[in-house]
Amino acid sequence: MTTDRSIIVDSLGVGLATGAYGVSFGAISTASGLSVLQTCVVSLLVFTGASQFAFVGIVASGGNPLTGALTAVLLGSRNLFYGVSMAPRLDLDPAARLATAHFVIDESTAMGVTRETTRQARLGFYWTGISIFVLWNLTTFAGALAGDAIGDPRTYGLDAAVGAAFLGLLWPRLASWRGRLVALIGAAVAMGLVPLTTAGLPIVIGGAVAVLAGLLWRPVAA
């Protein structure tokens, strides 16, 4: 039986693995021309890694900041699907939903959506989301201050740590043939679009296709 303590421990582990990668964003952002203050404000207000990296990547390549912002919004749109799935599980009043929306990210959703009770869903969601938010912003600040002295964060394997952590969260959800097939369809669509579309768009489209496939193939209650 899953205990409250084990959920909190797992959530903090995910928070540590994911939040540590904020140092990479901080270093890359300042190297792209943003100030330390601007970098920290982006992490505080945006707080979704893929969107943040997309924005600074476009700015660094000489692109229009508005284009970068629109791309970031497109990438962040996946959180809308997460919010829809988490709302009934967290069972919050309107004011609490508004305050909670900022913490709806990949990892917090994955740690909350699998729980059997509202209490445990809230534990997994909040402990994960808040721990990542705090650590992500602290490491963003550290990375922005250190700048080029850190070097390429991929040297330390931090880029792989985030993907590995999320895969670990996703894996238990693929126990059925239907879940595995939906995941494969979404991944195939995303990978096929990589050479054909701009950065960030494949994962958004692939995710949307996976959601649609999952809804269409949802078992019908007897």
PDB file of C-alpha atoms in Angstrom:
ATOM      1  CA  MET A   1       0.000   0.000   0.000  1.00  0.00           C
ATOM      2  CA  THR A   2       1.282   3.445  -0.942  1.00  0.00           C
ATOM      3  CA  THR A   3       1.808   5.642   2.114  1.00  0.00           C
ATOM      4  CA  ASP A   4       1.811   9.422   2.397  1.00  0.00           C
ATOM      5  CA  ARG A   5       5.478   9.289   3.364  1.00  0.00           C
ATOM      6  CA  SER A   6       6.482   7.316   0.269  1.00  0.00           C
ATOM      7  CA  ILE A   7       4.616   9.758  -1.977  1.00  0.00           C
ATOM      8  CA  ILE A   8       6.419  12.709  -0.397  1.00  0.00           C
ATOM      9  CA  VAL A   9       9.807  11.006  -0.686  1.00  0.00           C
ATOM     10  CA  ASP A  10       9.207  10.123  -4.343  1.00  0.00           C
ATOM     11  CA  SER A  11       7.976  13.642  -5.051  1.00  0.00           C
ATOM     12  CA  LEU A  12      11.051  15.231  -3.508  1.00  0.00           C
ATOM     13  CA  GLY A  13      13.262  12.874  -5.516  1.00  0.00           C
ATOM     14  CA  VAL A  14      11.600  13.988  -8.731  1.00  0.00           C
ATOM     15  CA  GLY A  15      11.869  17.611  -7.599  1.00  0.00           C
ATOM     16  CA  LEU A  16      15.591  17.249  -7.006  1.00  0.00           C
ATOM     17  CA  ALA A  17      16.271  15.545 -10.335  1.00  0.00           C
ATOM     18  CA  THR A  18      14.230  18.043 -12.338  1.00  0.00           C
ATOM     19  CA  GLY A  19      14.933  21.244 -10.416  1.00  0.00           C
ATOM     20  CA  ALA A  20      18.688  20.801 -10.690  1.00  0.00           C
ATOM     21  CA  TYR A  21      18.472  21.302 -14.451  1.00  0.00           C
ATOM     22  CA  GLY A  22      17.471  24.918 -13.877  1.00  0.00           C
ATOM     23  CA  VAL A  23      21.178  25.704 -13.703  1.00  0.00           C
ATOM     24  CA  SER A  24      21.348  24.896 -17.397  1.00  0.00           C
ATOM     25  CA  PHE A  25      18.604  27.359 -18.245  1.00  0.00           C
ATOM     26  CA  GLY A  26      20.258  30.075 -16.188  1.00  0.00           C
ATOM     27  CA  ALA A  27      23.615  29.630 -17.915  1.00  0.00           C
ATOM     28  CA  ILE A  28      22.153  29.380 -21.421  1.00  0.00           C
ATOM     29  CA  SER A  29      19.834  32.327 -20.904  1.00  0.00           C
ATOM     30  CA  THR A  30      22.552  34.762 -19.863  1.00  0.00           C
ATOM     31  CA  ALA A  31      24.808  33.447 -22.642  1.00  0.00           C
ATOM     32  CA  SER A  32      21.949  34.245 -25.059  1.00  0.00           C
ATOM     33  CA  GLY A  33      21.934  37.879 -24.006  1.00  0.00           C
ATOM     34  CA  LEU A  34      19.366  38.047 -21.214  1.00  0.00           C
ATOM     35  CA  SER A  35      20.385  39.655 -17.942  1.00  0.00           C
ATOM     36  CA  VAL A  36      20.406  37.776 -14.655  1.00  0.00           C
ATOM     37  CA  LEU A  37      17.225  39.592 -13.617  1.00  0.00           C
ATOM     38  CA  GLN A  38      15.456  38.817 -16.893  1.00  0.00           C
ATOM     39  CA  THR A  39      16.486  35.178 -16.646  1.00  0.00           C
ATOM     40  CA  CYS A  40      15.126  34.839 -13.119  1.00  0.00           C
ATOM     41  CA  VAL A  41      11.859  36.583 -14.023  1.00  0.00           C
ATOM     42  CA  VAL A  42      11.327  34.147 -16.901  1.00  0.00           C
ATOM     43  CA  SER A  43      11.773  31.174 -14.568  1.00  0.00           C
ATOM     44  CA  LEU A  44       9.474  32.675 -11.936  1.00  0.00           C
ATOM     45  CA  LEU A  45       6.647  33.614 -14.297  1.00  0.00           C
ATOM     46  CA  VAL A  46       6.857  30.995 -17.042  1.00  0.00           C
ATOM     47  CA  PHE A  47       7.999  27.959 -15.050  1.00  0.00           C
ATOM     48  CA  THR A  48       7.870  25.357 -17.780  1.00  0.00           C
ATOM     49  CA  GLY A  49      11.293  24.229 -18.923  1.00  0.00           C
ATOM     50  CA  ALA A  50      10.581  23.421 -22.566  1.00  0.00           C
ATOM     51  CA  SER A  51       8.989  26.822 -23.161  1.00  0.00           C
ATOM     52  CA  GLN A  52      11.852  28.622 -21.434  1.00  0.00           C
ATOM     53  CA  PHE A  53      14.516  26.840 -23.467  1.00  0.00           C
ATOM     54  CA  ALA A  54      12.564  27.439 -26.687  1.00  0.00           C
ATOM     55  CA  PHE A  55      12.391  31.157 -25.963  1.00  0.00           C
ATOM     56  CA  VAL A  56      16.086  31.659 -25.202  1.00  0.00           C
ATOM     57  CA  GLY A  57      17.041  29.366 -28.081  1.00  0.00           C
ATOM     58  CA  ILE A  58      15.232  31.567 -30.575  1.00  0.00           C
ATOM     59  CA  VAL A  59      16.632  34.741 -29.026  1.00  0.00           C
ATOM     60  CA  ALA A  60      20.157  33.281 -29.093  1.00  0.00           C
ATOM     61  CA  SER A  61      19.859  32.448 -32.799  1.00  0.00           C
ATOM     62  CA  GLY A  62      18.898  36.038 -33.592  1.00  0.00           C
ATOM     63  CA  GLY A  63      15.167  35.420 -33.814  1.00  0.00           C
ATOM     64  CA  ASN A  64      12.474  37.896 -32.886  1.00  0.00           C
ATOM     65  CA  PRO A  65      11.623  37.758 -29.150  1.00  0.00           C
ATOM     66  CA  LEU A  66       7.928  37.806 -30.089  1.00  0.00           C
ATOM     67  CA  THR A  67       8.428  34.673 -32.174  1.00  0.00           C
ATOM     68  CA  GLY A  68      10.200  33.114 -29.215  1.00  0.00           C
ATOM     69  CA  ALA A  69       7.327  34.026 -26.916  1.00  0.00           C
ATOM     70  CA  LEU A  70       4.727  32.562 -29.287  1.00  0.00           C
ATOM     71  CA  THR A  71       6.716  29.350 -29.574  1.00  0.00           C
ATOM     72  CA  ALA A  72       6.957  29.180 -25.794  1.00  0.00           C
ATOM     73  CA  VAL A  73       3.195  29.603 -25.479  1.00  0.00           C
ATOM     74  CA  LEU A  74       2.630  26.849 -28.045  1.00  0.00           C
ATOM     75  CA  LEU A  75       4.852  24.467 -26.124  1.00  0.00           C
ATOM     76  CA  GLY A  76       3.213  25.379 -22.850  1.00  0.00           C
ATOM     77  CA  SER A  77      -0.243  24.660 -24.235  1.00  0.00           C
ATOM     78  CA  ARG A  78       0.178  20.995 -23.288  1.00  0.00           C
ATOM     79  CA  ASN A  79      -0.317  22.063 -19.674  1.00  0.00           C
ATOM     80  CA  LEU A  80      -3.929  22.791 -20.574  1.00  0.00           C
ATOM     81  CA  PHE A  81      -4.501  19.061 -21.088  1.00  0.00           C
ATOM     82  CA  TYR A  82      -2.785  18.351 -17.777  1.00  0.00           C
ATOM     83  CA  GLY A  83      -5.028  20.814 -15.992  1.00  0.00           C
ATOM     84  CA  VAL A  84      -8.154  19.189 -17.394  1.00  0.00           C
ATOM     85  CA  SER A  85      -7.048  15.762 -16.152  1.00  0.00           C
ATOM     86  CA  MET A  86      -5.922  17.009 -12.733  1.00  0.00           C
ATOM     87  CA  ALA A  87      -8.920  19.226 -11.868  1.00  0.00           C
ATOM     88  CA  PRO A  88     -11.288  16.416 -10.806  1.00  0.00           C
ATOM     89  CA  ARG A  89      -8.522  14.599  -8.932  1.00  0.00           C
ATOM     90  CA  LEU A  90      -7.472  17.616  -6.858  1.00  0.00           C
ATOM     91  CA  ASP A  91     -11.090  18.736  -6.319  1.00  0.00           C
ATOM     92  CA  LEU A  92     -10.304  22.380  -5.499  1.00  0.00           C
ATOM     93  CA  ASP A  93     -12.490  25.470  -5.245  1.00  0.00           C
ATOM     94  CA  PRO A  94     -12.082  28.132  -7.988  1.00  0.00           C
ATOM     95  CA  ALA A  95      -9.674  30.321  -5.991  1.00  0.00           C
ATOM     96  CA  ALA A  96      -7.447  27.374  -5.119  1.00  0.00           C
ATOM     97  CA  ARG A  97      -7.456  26.225  -8.761  1.00  0.00           C
ATOM     98  CA  LEU A  98      -6.216  29.631  -9.849  1.00  0.00           C
ATOM     99  CA  ALA A  99      -3.377  29.539  -7.323  1.00  0.00           C
ATOM    100  CA  THR A 100      -2.523  25.950  -8.242  1.00  0.00           C
ATOM    101  CA  ALA A 101      -2.438  26.439 -12.013  1.00  0.00           C
ATOM    102  CA  HIS A 102       1.159  27.709 -11.938  1.00  0.00           C
ATOM    103  CA  PHE A 103       2.381  24.326 -10.699  1.00  0.00           C
ATOM    104  CA  VAL A 104       0.713  22.262 -13.434  1.00  0.00           C
ATOM    105  CA  ILE A 105       3.724  20.795 -15.240  1.00  0.00           C
ATOM    106  CA  ASP A 106       4.760  17.395 -16.589  1.00  0.00           C
ATOM    107  CA  GLU A 107       6.197  16.027 -13.365  1.00  0.00           C
ATOM    108  CA  SER A 108       3.593  17.301 -10.901  1.00  0.00           C
ATOM    109  CA  THR A 109       0.819  15.939 -13.104  1.00  0.00           C
ATOM    110  CA  ALA A 110       2.494  12.549 -13.406  1.00  0.00           C
ATOM    111  CA  MET A 111       2.928  12.335  -9.627  1.00  0.00           C
ATOM    112  CA  GLY A 112      -0.681  13.309  -8.935  1.00  0.00           C
ATOM    113  CA  VAL A 113      -2.746  11.724 -11.669  1.00  0.00           C
ATOM    114  CA  THR A 114      -1.978   8.108 -10.698  1.00  0.00           C
ATOM    115  CA  ARG A 115      -3.142   8.400  -7.067  1.00  0.00           C
ATOM    116  CA  GLU A 116      -6.222   6.606  -5.801  1.00  0.00           C
ATOM    117  CA  THR A 117      -7.467   9.250  -3.369  1.00  0.00           C
ATOM    118  CA  THR A 118      -7.817  13.028  -3.474  1.00  0.00           C
ATOM    119  CA  ARG A 119      -5.505  13.394  -0.487  1.00  0.00           C
ATOM    120  CA  GLN A 120      -2.702  11.415  -2.131  1.00  0.00           C
ATOM    121  CA  ALA A 121      -3.235  13.160  -5.465  1.00  0.00           C
ATOM    122  CA  ARG A 122      -2.744  16.481  -3.703  1.00  0.00           C
ATOM    123  CA  LEU A 123       0.336  15.229  -1.871  1.00  0.00           C
ATOM    124  CA  GLY A 124       2.018  14.015  -5.049  1.00  0.00           C
ATOM    125  CA  PHE A 125       1.041  17.079  -7.048  1.00  0.00           C
ATOM    126  CA  TYR A 126       1.947  19.793  -4.546  1.00  0.00           C
ATOM    127  CA  TRP A 127       5.133  18.272  -3.134  1.00  0.00           C
ATOM    128  CA  THR A 128       6.432  17.698  -6.654  1.00  0.00           C
ATOM    129  CA  GLY A 129       5.333  20.988  -8.167  1.00  0.00           C
ATOM    130  CA  ILE A 130       6.440  23.215  -5.303  1.00  0.00           C
ATOM    131  CA  SER A 131       9.777  21.453  -4.760  1.00  0.00           C
ATOM    132  CA  ILE A 132      10.596  21.776  -8.454  1.00  0.00           C
ATOM    133  CA  PHE A 133       9.513  25.429  -8.480  1.00  0.00           C
ATOM    134  CA  VAL A 134      11.730  26.339  -5.532  1.00  0.00           C
ATOM    135  CA  LEU A 135      14.784  24.411  -6.711  1.00  0.00           C
ATOM    136  CA  TRP A 136      14.356  25.382 -10.362  1.00  0.00           C
ATOM    137  CA  ASN A 137      14.387  29.070  -9.508  1.00  0.00           C
ATOM    138  CA  LEU A 138      17.330  28.744  -7.119  1.00  0.00           C
ATOM    139  CA  THR A 139      19.403  26.851  -9.673  1.00  0.00           C
ATOM    140  CA  THR A 140      18.347  29.250 -12.427  1.00  0.00           C
ATOM    141  CA  PHE A 141      19.782  32.091 -10.366  1.00  0.00           C
ATOM    142  CA  ALA A 142      22.973  30.126  -9.698  1.00  0.00           C
ATOM    143  CA  GLY A 143      23.368  29.257 -13.370  1.00  0.00           C
ATOM    144  CA  ALA A 144      22.739  32.848 -14.454  1.00  0.00           C
ATOM    145  CA  LEU A 145      25.409  34.116 -12.080  1.00  0.00           C
ATOM    146  CA  ALA A 146      27.930  31.468 -13.083  1.00  0.00           C
ATOM    147  CA  GLY A 147      27.283  31.832 -16.799  1.00  0.00           C
ATOM    148  CA  ASP A 148      30.036  30.492 -19.020  1.00  0.00           C
ATOM    149  CA  ALA A 149      32.043  29.204 -16.059  1.00  0.00           C
ATOM    150  CA  ILE A 150      29.702  26.213 -15.842  1.00  0.00           C
ATOM    151  CA  GLY A 151      30.278  25.088 -19.405  1.00  0.00           C
ATOM    152  CA  ASP A 152      27.841  22.875 -21.290  1.00  0.00           C
ATOM    153  CA  PRO A 153      25.412  21.342 -18.719  1.00  0.00           C
ATOM    154  CA  ARG A 154      25.082  18.263 -20.936  1.00  0.00           C
ATOM    155  CA  THR A 155      28.618  17.388 -19.869  1.00  0.00           C
ATOM    156  CA  TYR A 156      27.242  16.551 -16.422  1.00  0.00           C
ATOM    157  CA  GLY A 157      24.305  14.548 -17.738  1.00  0.00           C
ATOM    158  CA  LEU A 158      21.686  16.955 -16.404  1.00  0.00           C
ATOM    159  CA  ASP A 159      19.791  16.960 -19.696  1.00  0.00           C
ATOM    160  CA  ALA A 160      19.419  13.188 -19.515  1.00  0.00           C
ATOM    161  CA  ALA A 161      18.351  13.292 -15.858  1.00  0.00           C
ATOM    162  CA  VAL A 162      15.173  15.204 -16.629  1.00  0.00           C
ATOM    163  CA  GLY A 163      14.107  12.861 -19.420  1.00  0.00           C
ATOM    164  CA  ALA A 164      14.961   9.806 -17.345  1.00  0.00           C
ATOM    165  CA  ALA A 165      12.938  11.077 -14.392  1.00  0.00           C
ATOM    166  CA  PHE A 166       9.880  11.695 -16.529  1.00  0.00           C
ATOM    167  CA  LEU A 167      10.203   8.319 -18.262  1.00  0.00           C
ATOM    168  CA  GLY A 168      10.297   6.699 -14.832  1.00  0.00           C
ATOM    169  CA  LEU A 169       7.023   8.437 -13.974  1.00  0.00           C
ATOM    170  CA  LEU A 170       5.404   7.511 -17.266  1.00  0.00           C
ATOM    171  CA  TRP A 171       6.425   3.860 -17.353  1.00  0.00           C
ATOM    172  CA  PRO A 172       3.881   2.557 -14.774  1.00  0.00           C
ATOM    173  CA  ARG A 173       1.097   4.095 -16.878  1.00  0.00           C
ATOM    174  CA  LEU A 174       2.007   1.836 -19.827  1.00  0.00           C
ATOM    175  CA  ALA A 175       0.895  -1.426 -18.249  1.00  0.00           C
ATOM    176  CA  SER A 176      -1.888  -2.069 -20.785  1.00  0.00           C
ATOM    177  CA  TRP A 177      -1.550  -2.693 -24.502  1.00  0.00           C
ATOM    178  CA  ARG A 178      -3.808   0.326 -25.120  1.00  0.00           C
ATOM    179  CA  GLY A 179      -1.521   2.653 -23.154  1.00  0.00           C
ATOM    180  CA  ARG A 180       1.587   1.361 -24.924  1.00  0.00           C
ATOM    181  CA  LEU A 181      -0.024   1.743 -28.340  1.00  0.00           C
ATOM    182  CA  VAL A 182      -1.183   5.302 -27.629  1.00  0.00           C
ATOM    183  CA  ALA A 183       2.315   6.204 -26.421  1.00  0.00           C
ATOM    184  CA  LEU A 184       3.915   4.684 -29.533  1.00  0.00           C
ATOM    185  CA  ILE A 185       1.544   6.566 -31.833  1.00  0.00           C
ATOM    186  CA  GLY A 186       2.294   9.879 -30.134  1.00  0.00           C
ATOM    187  CA  ALA A 187       6.051   9.223 -30.184  1.00  0.00           C
ATOM    188  CA  ALA A 188       5.983   8.178 -33.856  1.00  0.00           C
ATOM    189  CA  VAL A 189       4.103  11.314 -34.867  1.00  0.00           C
ATOM    190  CA  ALA A 190       6.491  13.544 -32.911  1.00  0.00           C
ATOM    191  CA  MET A 191       9.630  11.883 -34.294  1.00  0.00           C
ATOM    192  CA  GLY A 192       8.297  11.981 -37.839  1.00  0.00           C
ATOM    193  CA  LEU A 193       7.652  15.714 -37.592  1.00  0.00           C
ATOM    194  CA  VAL A 194      11.120  16.609 -36.228  1.00  0.00           C
ATOM    195  CA  PRO A 195      12.731  17.193 -39.671  1.00  0.00           C
ATOM    196  CA  LEU A 196       9.602  18.846 -41.051  1.00  0.00           C
ATOM    197  CA  THR A 197       8.594  21.418 -38.435  1.00  0.00           C
ATOM    198  CA  THR A 198      10.092  24.026 -36.155  1.00  0.00           C
ATOM    199  CA  ALA A 199      11.516  23.130 -32.752  1.00  0.00           C
ATOM    200  CA  GLY A 200       8.898  22.333 -30.137  1.00  0.00           C
ATOM    201  CA  LEU A 201       6.021  21.741 -32.534  1.00  0.00           C
ATOM    202  CA  PRO A 202       6.543  17.943 -32.883  1.00  0.00           C
ATOM    203  CA  ILE A 203       6.007  17.244 -29.195  1.00  0.00           C
ATOM    204  CA  VAL A 204       2.891  19.419 -29.077  1.00  0.00           C
ATOM    205  CA  ILE A 205       1.326  17.715 -32.112  1.00  0.00           C
ATOM    206  CA  GLY A 206       2.441  14.265 -30.995  1.00  0.00           C
ATOM    207  CA  GLY A 207       0.964  14.852 -27.560  1.00  0.00           C
ATOM    208  CA  ALA A 208      -2.321  16.088 -29.041  1.00  0.00           C
ATOM    209  CA  VAL A 209      -2.540  13.005 -31.268  1.00  0.00           C
ATOM    210  CA  ALA A 210      -1.868  10.747 -28.273  1.00  0.00           C
ATOM    211  CA  VAL A 211      -4.595  12.478 -26.239  1.00  0.00           C
ATOM    212  CA  LEU A 212      -7.062  12.133 -29.124  1.00  0.00           C
ATOM    213  CA  ALA A 213      -6.179   8.463 -29.610  1.00  0.00           C
ATOM    214  CA  GLY A 214      -6.582   7.809 -25.900  1.00  0.00           C
ATOM    215  CA  LEU A 215     -10.009   9.445 -25.850  1.00  0.00           C
ATOM    216  CA  LEU A 216     -11.191   7.543 -28.921  1.00  0.00           C
ATOM    217  CA  TRP A 217     -10.025   4.203 -27.537  1.00  0.00           C
ATOM    218  CA  ARG A 218     -11.245   4.706 -23.987  1.00  0.00           C
ATOM    219  CA  PRO A 219     -13.031   1.566 -22.786  1.00  0.00           C
ATOM    220  CA  VAL A 220     -16.797   1.926 -22.697  1.00  0.00           C
ATOM    221  CA  ALA A 221     -18.384   1.065 -19.365  1.00  0.00           C
ATOM    222  CA  ALA A 222     -20.816  -1.829 -19.452  1.00  0.00           C
TER     223      ALA A 222
END
